[in-house]
Amino acid sequence: MPFFPIPETLDFFRTLTLLYPHKTLSSMASPFLLLLLLLLLIIVPLSVLSFLVRPKPVKIPLKGRHVLISGGSSGIGLSLARLSAGAGARVSILARNRARLDEAVESVRRATGAEARAFSADVRDYEAVRRAVEEAGPVDVLICNHGVFTPQELEAQDLEEVRFIVEVNLMGTFHLIKAALPEMKRRAKETGLPASIAIMSSQAGQVGVYSYTAYSASKFGLRGLGEALQHEVVADNIHVSIIFPPDTETPGLAEEQKRRPELASIIVGSSGEMKADDVAAKALNGIQSARFIVPCNFEGTMLSIATAGLSPQTSSLAALAEVFGAGFMRFLGLCFQWNWFSAIDKYTKKQRGSM
């Protein structure tokens, strides 16, 4: 059976000819054929992509469910806690500093009237994380938001600092997920509702930048963790999201900028900063939509298309943008790299000339 009813279409053109005898059939048909072709070029790829995208789209409800957020005592994590509590979720916050945790609980109370719970643990310590998660109770939405960053060239950076970054950002995420996963699976099966594991990466987890060697390595690792994990938990109705925020106005960014090498500031200086509340809103929307890749601004969307690779995709429209935008985004990426390498050349010549 043809996709379009051909006999009815021909009758339609005959009727038009009778109504407008002064116009030829070909002159009337051309615009309609162009429109038909345009529709086919959109509908057919969308139909194919809607069949191919996996996991299938779902909505992750928050009301009445348990949301546990690591790194939730400040910045994006605290904003996520307030938004989640405002949406009716039962919120637990995990971080190291007890005093800041207490302040965060009070901030959530003032903003929403809800009572968040706080748990102190170092994500590098699996046993401490396991005990905190056990005390918090079964989790429906796990947001691995913790992270540290100290920008420095690899040659100059102390290996203990590199190890600290990797252990917090990457191993800390492994610890948190491993501790929460068994009860998450059981609870998802018990309730019949989809659960979520969200991992906070960075745009530096999509593209490496000068002096971000340790940080980018840890954040790129989260992408691999998320892709493999989605295969492992999809049968348990658990959906993985990886969030890629840009520089965000947080206490952590303020500290980072004090140590950021001059050349790094030149390269990343063209990128704007986002407010923590805005990043949290984008992140939570992506989590609730069960999207795998969650960009937070226009630049992030371009990066996500350019680096989509073999990552899962739940949206046929987003898949369409990736399929047809990949070539152009690759060209744009080469333009960015040309600009960055030019900045490195210019800076290096300037520094060597002043010696």
Coordinates of C-alpha atoms in Angstrom, one line a residue:
M1 CA 0.0 0.0 0.0
P2 CA 1.5 3.4 -1.0
F3 CA 2.3 5.9 1.7
F4 CA 0.2 8.6 0.0
P5 CA -3.2 7.8 -1.7
I6 CA -2.2 8.3 -5.4
P7 CA -5.7 8.1 -7.0
E8 CA -7.1 10.7 -4.6
T9 CA -4.1 12.9 -5.2
L10 CA -4.7 12.8 -9.0
D11 CA -8.4 13.6 -8.5
F12 CA -7.3 16.6 -6.4
F13 CA -5.1 17.9 -9.3
R14 CA -7.9 17.4 -11.8
T15 CA -10.3 19.4 -9.6
L16 CA -7.8 22.2 -9.4
T17 CA -7.5 22.2 -13.2
L18 CA -11.3 22.6 -13.6
L19 CA -11.4 25.3 -11.0
Y20 CA -8.5 27.2 -12.5
P21 CA -8.6 26.4 -16.3
H22 CA -6.2 29.3 -17.1
K23 CA -3.4 27.6 -15.2
T24 CA -1.7 24.5 -16.5
L25 CA -1.6 21.3 -14.5
S26 CA 2.2 21.4 -14.4
S27 CA 2.3 24.9 -13.1
M28 CA -0.2 24.0 -10.3
A29 CA 1.4 20.7 -9.5
S30 CA 5.0 22.0 -9.1
P31 CA 4.5 23.8 -5.8
F32 CA 2.5 20.8 -4.4
L33 CA 5.2 18.3 -5.6
L34 CA 7.8 20.4 -3.9
L35 CA 5.8 20.5 -0.7
L36 CA 5.2 16.8 -1.0
L37 CA 9.0 16.2 -1.5
L38 CA 9.8 18.4 1.5
L39 CA 7.4 16.5 3.7
L40 CA 8.9 13.2 2.6
L41 CA 12.4 14.4 3.4
I42 CA 11.3 15.2 6.9
I43 CA 8.7 12.5 7.6
V44 CA 10.6 9.5 6.3
P45 CA 13.8 10.2 8.3
L46 CA 11.8 10.9 11.4
S47 CA 9.9 7.7 11.0
V48 CA 13.1 5.7 10.6
L49 CA 14.7 7.5 13.6
S50 CA 11.7 7.1 15.8
F51 CA 12.1 3.4 15.3
L52 CA 15.8 3.4 15.9
V53 CA 16.1 5.6 19.1
R54 CA 16.6 3.6 22.3
P55 CA 15.8 3.6 25.1
K56 CA 12.3 4.7 24.3
P57 CA 11.2 8.1 25.7
V58 CA 9.7 8.1 29.2
K59 CA 9.0 10.7 31.9
I60 CA 10.7 10.5 35.3
P61 CA 8.2 11.7 38.0
L62 CA 9.6 13.5 41.0
K63 CA 6.6 14.1 43.3
G64 CA 6.8 11.9 46.3
R65 CA 10.0 10.2 45.2
H66 CA 13.4 10.1 46.8
V67 CA 16.1 12.2 45.1
L68 CA 19.7 11.9 46.4
I69 CA 22.1 14.6 45.3
S70 CA 25.9 14.4 45.9
G71 CA 27.8 17.7 46.1
G72 CA 24.4 19.2 47.1
S73 CA 25.6 21.6 49.7
S74 CA 26.4 24.5 47.3
G75 CA 26.3 25.6 43.6
I76 CA 24.5 23.5 41.1
G77 CA 23.8 20.7 43.6
L78 CA 22.0 23.0 46.1
S79 CA 20.0 24.5 43.2
L80 CA 19.0 21.0 42.2
A81 CA 18.0 20.2 45.8
R82 CA 15.7 23.3 45.9
L83 CA 14.1 22.6 42.6
S84 CA 13.6 18.9 43.4
A85 CA 12.0 19.7 46.8
G86 CA 9.9 22.4 45.1
A87 CA 8.6 19.7 42.7
G88 CA 7.5 17.5 45.6
A89 CA 10.4 15.2 45.9
R90 CA 11.9 13.9 49.2
V91 CA 15.5 15.3 49.0
S92 CA 18.7 13.9 50.5
I93 CA 22.0 15.8 50.2
L94 CA 25.4 14.2 50.4
A95 CA 28.6 16.2 50.8
R96 CA 31.7 16.3 53.0
N97 CA 31.4 19.5 55.0
R98 CA 28.8 19.1 57.9
A99 CA 28.4 22.9 58.5
R100 CA 27.7 23.6 54.8
L101 CA 25.3 20.7 54.7
D102 CA 23.3 22.2 57.6
E103 CA 23.3 25.6 55.7
A104 CA 22.0 23.8 52.6
V105 CA 19.2 22.1 54.5
E106 CA 18.1 25.5 55.8
S107 CA 18.3 27.0 52.3
V108 CA 16.0 24.3 51.0
R109 CA 13.6 24.9 53.9
R110 CA 13.5 28.6 53.3
A111 CA 13.0 28.2 49.5
T112 CA 10.4 25.4 49.5
G113 CA 9.2 24.8 53.1
A114 CA 10.4 21.2 52.6
E115 CA 12.7 19.3 55.0
A116 CA 15.8 17.9 53.2
R117 CA 18.0 15.4 54.9
A118 CA 21.8 15.7 55.0
F119 CA 24.5 13.0 55.0
S120 CA 28.2 13.6 55.4
A121 CA 30.6 11.4 53.4
D122 CA 33.7 11.6 51.3
V123 CA 32.9 10.1 47.9
R124 CA 36.4 8.6 47.7
D125 CA 35.6 6.4 50.6
Y126 CA 33.2 3.6 49.3
E127 CA 32.3 2.3 52.8
A128 CA 31.4 5.8 54.0
V129 CA 29.3 6.3 50.8
R130 CA 27.6 2.9 51.3
R131 CA 26.7 3.7 54.9
A132 CA 25.3 7.1 53.9
V133 CA 23.2 5.6 51.1
E134 CA 21.9 2.8 53.3
E135 CA 20.9 5.3 55.9
A136 CA 19.2 7.6 53.3
G137 CA 17.1 4.7 52.1
P138 CA 16.1 3.5 48.6
V139 CA 16.7 6.1 45.9
D140 CA 14.5 6.8 42.9
V141 CA 16.6 9.6 41.3
L142 CA 20.4 9.6 41.9
I143 CA 22.2 12.8 40.9
C144 CA 26.0 12.4 41.0
N145 CA 26.8 16.1 41.1
H146 CA 30.1 16.1 43.1
G147 CA 33.3 17.3 41.5
V148 CA 36.6 19.1 41.9
F149 CA 38.8 21.0 39.5
T150 CA 42.3 22.6 39.7
P151 CA 43.5 23.8 36.2
Q152 CA 47.2 23.3 35.5
E153 CA 49.4 21.9 32.8
L154 CA 50.1 18.2 33.2
E155 CA 53.9 18.7 33.4
A156 CA 53.5 21.2 36.3
Q157 CA 50.7 19.5 38.1
D158 CA 51.5 17.3 41.1
L159 CA 50.4 13.7 40.6
E160 CA 48.7 13.6 44.0
E161 CA 46.5 16.4 42.7
V162 CA 45.8 14.5 39.5
R163 CA 44.9 11.4 41.6
F164 CA 42.6 13.5 43.8
I165 CA 40.7 14.9 40.8
V166 CA 40.3 11.5 39.2
E167 CA 39.3 9.8 42.5
V168 CA 36.6 12.4 43.4
N169 CA 35.2 12.9 39.9
L170 CA 35.4 9.4 38.5
M171 CA 35.8 6.9 41.3
G172 CA 33.5 8.9 43.5
T173 CA 30.8 8.4 40.9
F174 CA 31.4 4.7 40.7
H175 CA 31.2 4.5 44.5
L176 CA 27.9 6.3 44.6
I177 CA 26.2 4.4 41.8
K178 CA 27.5 1.0 43.1
A179 CA 26.1 1.8 46.6
A180 CA 22.7 2.9 45.4
L181 CA 22.1 0.6 42.5
P182 CA 20.8 -2.6 44.1
E183 CA 18.0 -0.8 46.0
M184 CA 17.2 1.4 43.0
K185 CA 16.6 -1.7 40.9
R186 CA 14.4 -3.3 43.6
R187 CA 12.4 0.0 44.1
A188 CA 11.9 0.5 40.4
K189 CA 10.5 -3.0 40.1
E190 CA 8.3 -2.6 43.2
T191 CA 6.8 0.8 42.1
G192 CA 6.7 0.2 38.4
L193 CA 8.0 3.7 37.9
P194 CA 11.1 4.6 35.9
A195 CA 14.2 5.6 37.9
S196 CA 17.1 7.8 36.9
I197 CA 20.9 8.0 37.4
A198 CA 22.2 11.4 36.4
I199 CA 25.9 12.2 36.2
M200 CA 27.2 15.7 36.2
S201 CA 30.0 16.0 33.6
S202 CA 31.2 19.2 32.0
Q203 CA 31.7 20.7 28.5
A204 CA 35.3 19.8 29.3
G205 CA 34.1 16.2 29.2
Q206 CA 33.2 16.8 25.5
V207 CA 36.3 18.6 24.4
G208 CA 39.8 18.9 26.0
V209 CA 41.2 22.3 26.6
Y210 CA 44.7 23.6 27.6
S211 CA 45.4 22.9 31.3
Y212 CA 42.3 20.8 31.7
T213 CA 44.3 17.5 31.3
A214 CA 43.4 15.8 34.6
Y215 CA 39.9 17.3 34.8
S216 CA 39.0 16.4 31.2
A217 CA 40.3 12.9 31.6
S218 CA 38.0 12.4 34.7
K219 CA 35.0 14.0 32.9
F220 CA 35.5 12.1 29.6
G221 CA 35.5 8.9 31.8
L222 CA 32.0 9.7 33.0
R223 CA 30.7 9.6 29.5
G224 CA 32.0 6.0 29.0
L225 CA 30.7 5.0 32.4
G226 CA 27.2 6.4 31.5
E227 CA 27.1 4.7 28.1
A228 CA 28.0 1.3 29.4
L229 CA 25.8 1.7 32.5
Q230 CA 22.7 2.5 30.4
H231 CA 23.1 -0.9 28.7
E232 CA 23.3 -2.6 32.1
V233 CA 20.3 -1.0 33.7
V234 CA 17.8 -0.4 30.9
A235 CA 16.1 -3.7 31.5
D236 CA 15.5 -2.5 35.1
N237 CA 13.6 0.6 34.0
I238 CA 16.5 2.9 35.0
H239 CA 17.6 5.7 32.7
V240 CA 21.0 7.3 32.6
S241 CA 21.5 11.0 31.9
I242 CA 24.9 12.8 31.4
I243 CA 24.8 16.6 32.0
F244 CA 27.3 18.8 30.3
P245 CA 27.3 22.3 31.9
P246 CA 29.6 25.2 30.9
D247 CA 31.4 27.3 33.4
T248 CA 28.9 28.0 36.1
E249 CA 28.9 30.8 38.7
T250 CA 29.7 28.7 41.8
P251 CA 32.2 28.9 44.7
G252 CA 34.2 26.2 42.9
L253 CA 34.5 28.3 39.8
A254 CA 35.7 31.3 41.8
E255 CA 38.5 29.2 43.3
E256 CA 39.4 27.7 39.9
Q257 CA 39.8 31.1 38.2
K258 CA 42.4 32.1 40.8
R259 CA 44.6 29.2 39.6
R260 CA 43.7 29.1 35.9
P261 CA 46.8 29.7 33.7
E262 CA 46.7 32.8 31.5
L263 CA 46.5 30.9 28.3
A264 CA 43.6 28.8 29.5
S265 CA 41.7 32.0 30.3
I266 CA 42.4 33.3 26.8
I267 CA 41.0 30.0 25.2
V268 CA 38.0 29.5 27.4
G269 CA 37.3 33.2 28.0
S270 CA 35.0 33.4 24.9
S271 CA 32.6 31.0 26.6
G272 CA 30.1 32.7 28.8
E273 CA 29.1 31.6 32.4
M274 CA 25.7 30.4 33.5
K275 CA 24.1 30.8 36.8
A276 CA 23.8 27.7 39.0
D277 CA 19.9 28.0 39.1
D278 CA 19.8 28.0 35.3
V279 CA 22.0 25.0 34.9
A280 CA 20.0 23.1 37.5
A281 CA 16.8 23.9 35.7
K282 CA 18.2 22.6 32.4
A283 CA 19.6 19.5 34.1
L284 CA 16.4 18.6 36.0
N285 CA 14.4 19.0 32.8
G286 CA 16.8 16.6 31.0
I287 CA 16.6 14.2 33.9
Q288 CA 12.8 14.2 33.9
S289 CA 12.7 13.7 30.2
A290 CA 15.2 10.7 30.6
R291 CA 17.5 12.2 28.0
F292 CA 21.0 10.6 27.8
I293 CA 22.9 13.7 26.8
V294 CA 21.8 16.9 28.5
P295 CA 23.3 20.2 27.2
C296 CA 22.7 23.4 29.2
N297 CA 23.1 26.1 26.6
F298 CA 23.3 26.7 22.8
E299 CA 27.1 26.1 22.8
G300 CA 26.5 22.9 24.7
T301 CA 23.9 21.8 22.1
M302 CA 26.4 22.3 19.3
L303 CA 29.0 20.3 21.2
S304 CA 26.5 17.5 21.9
I305 CA 25.7 17.2 18.2
A306 CA 29.4 17.3 17.3
T307 CA 30.3 14.6 19.8
A308 CA 27.1 12.4 19.7
G309 CA 29.1 9.4 18.3
L310 CA 27.4 6.1 19.3
S311 CA 25.7 7.5 22.4
P312 CA 22.0 6.5 23.2
Q313 CA 19.3 8.9 22.0
T314 CA 15.7 8.9 23.1
S315 CA 14.4 11.8 20.9
S316 CA 13.9 11.3 17.2
L317 CA 14.0 15.1 16.7
A318 CA 17.4 15.3 18.5
A319 CA 18.6 12.3 16.4
L320 CA 17.5 14.1 13.2
A321 CA 19.6 17.1 14.3
E322 CA 22.6 14.9 15.0
V323 CA 22.3 13.0 11.7
F324 CA 22.0 16.1 9.5
G325 CA 24.0 18.5 11.6
A326 CA 27.1 16.3 12.2
G327 CA 29.0 17.4 9.1
F328 CA 28.5 21.1 9.7
M329 CA 29.3 20.7 13.4
R330 CA 32.6 19.0 12.5
F331 CA 33.5 21.9 10.2
L332 CA 32.6 24.3 13.1
G333 CA 34.7 22.3 15.5
L334 CA 37.7 22.6 13.1
C335 CA 37.2 26.3 13.1
F336 CA 37.2 26.4 16.9
Q337 CA 40.4 24.2 17.0
W338 CA 42.0 26.6 14.5
N339 CA 41.2 29.5 16.7
W340 CA 42.5 27.8 19.8
F341 CA 45.8 26.6 18.2
S342 CA 46.3 30.1 16.8
A343 CA 45.9 31.5 20.4
I344 CA 48.5 29.0 21.6
D345 CA 50.9 30.0 18.8
K346 CA 50.5 33.7 19.5
Y347 CA 50.8 33.3 23.2
T348 CA 53.9 31.0 22.9
K349 CA 55.7 33.4 20.5
K350 CA 54.9 36.3 22.8
Q351 CA 56.3 34.5 25.9
R352 CA 59.4 33.3 24.1
G353 CA 60.0 36.7 22.7
S354 CA 60.0 38.3 26.1
M355 CA 62.6 35.8 27.5

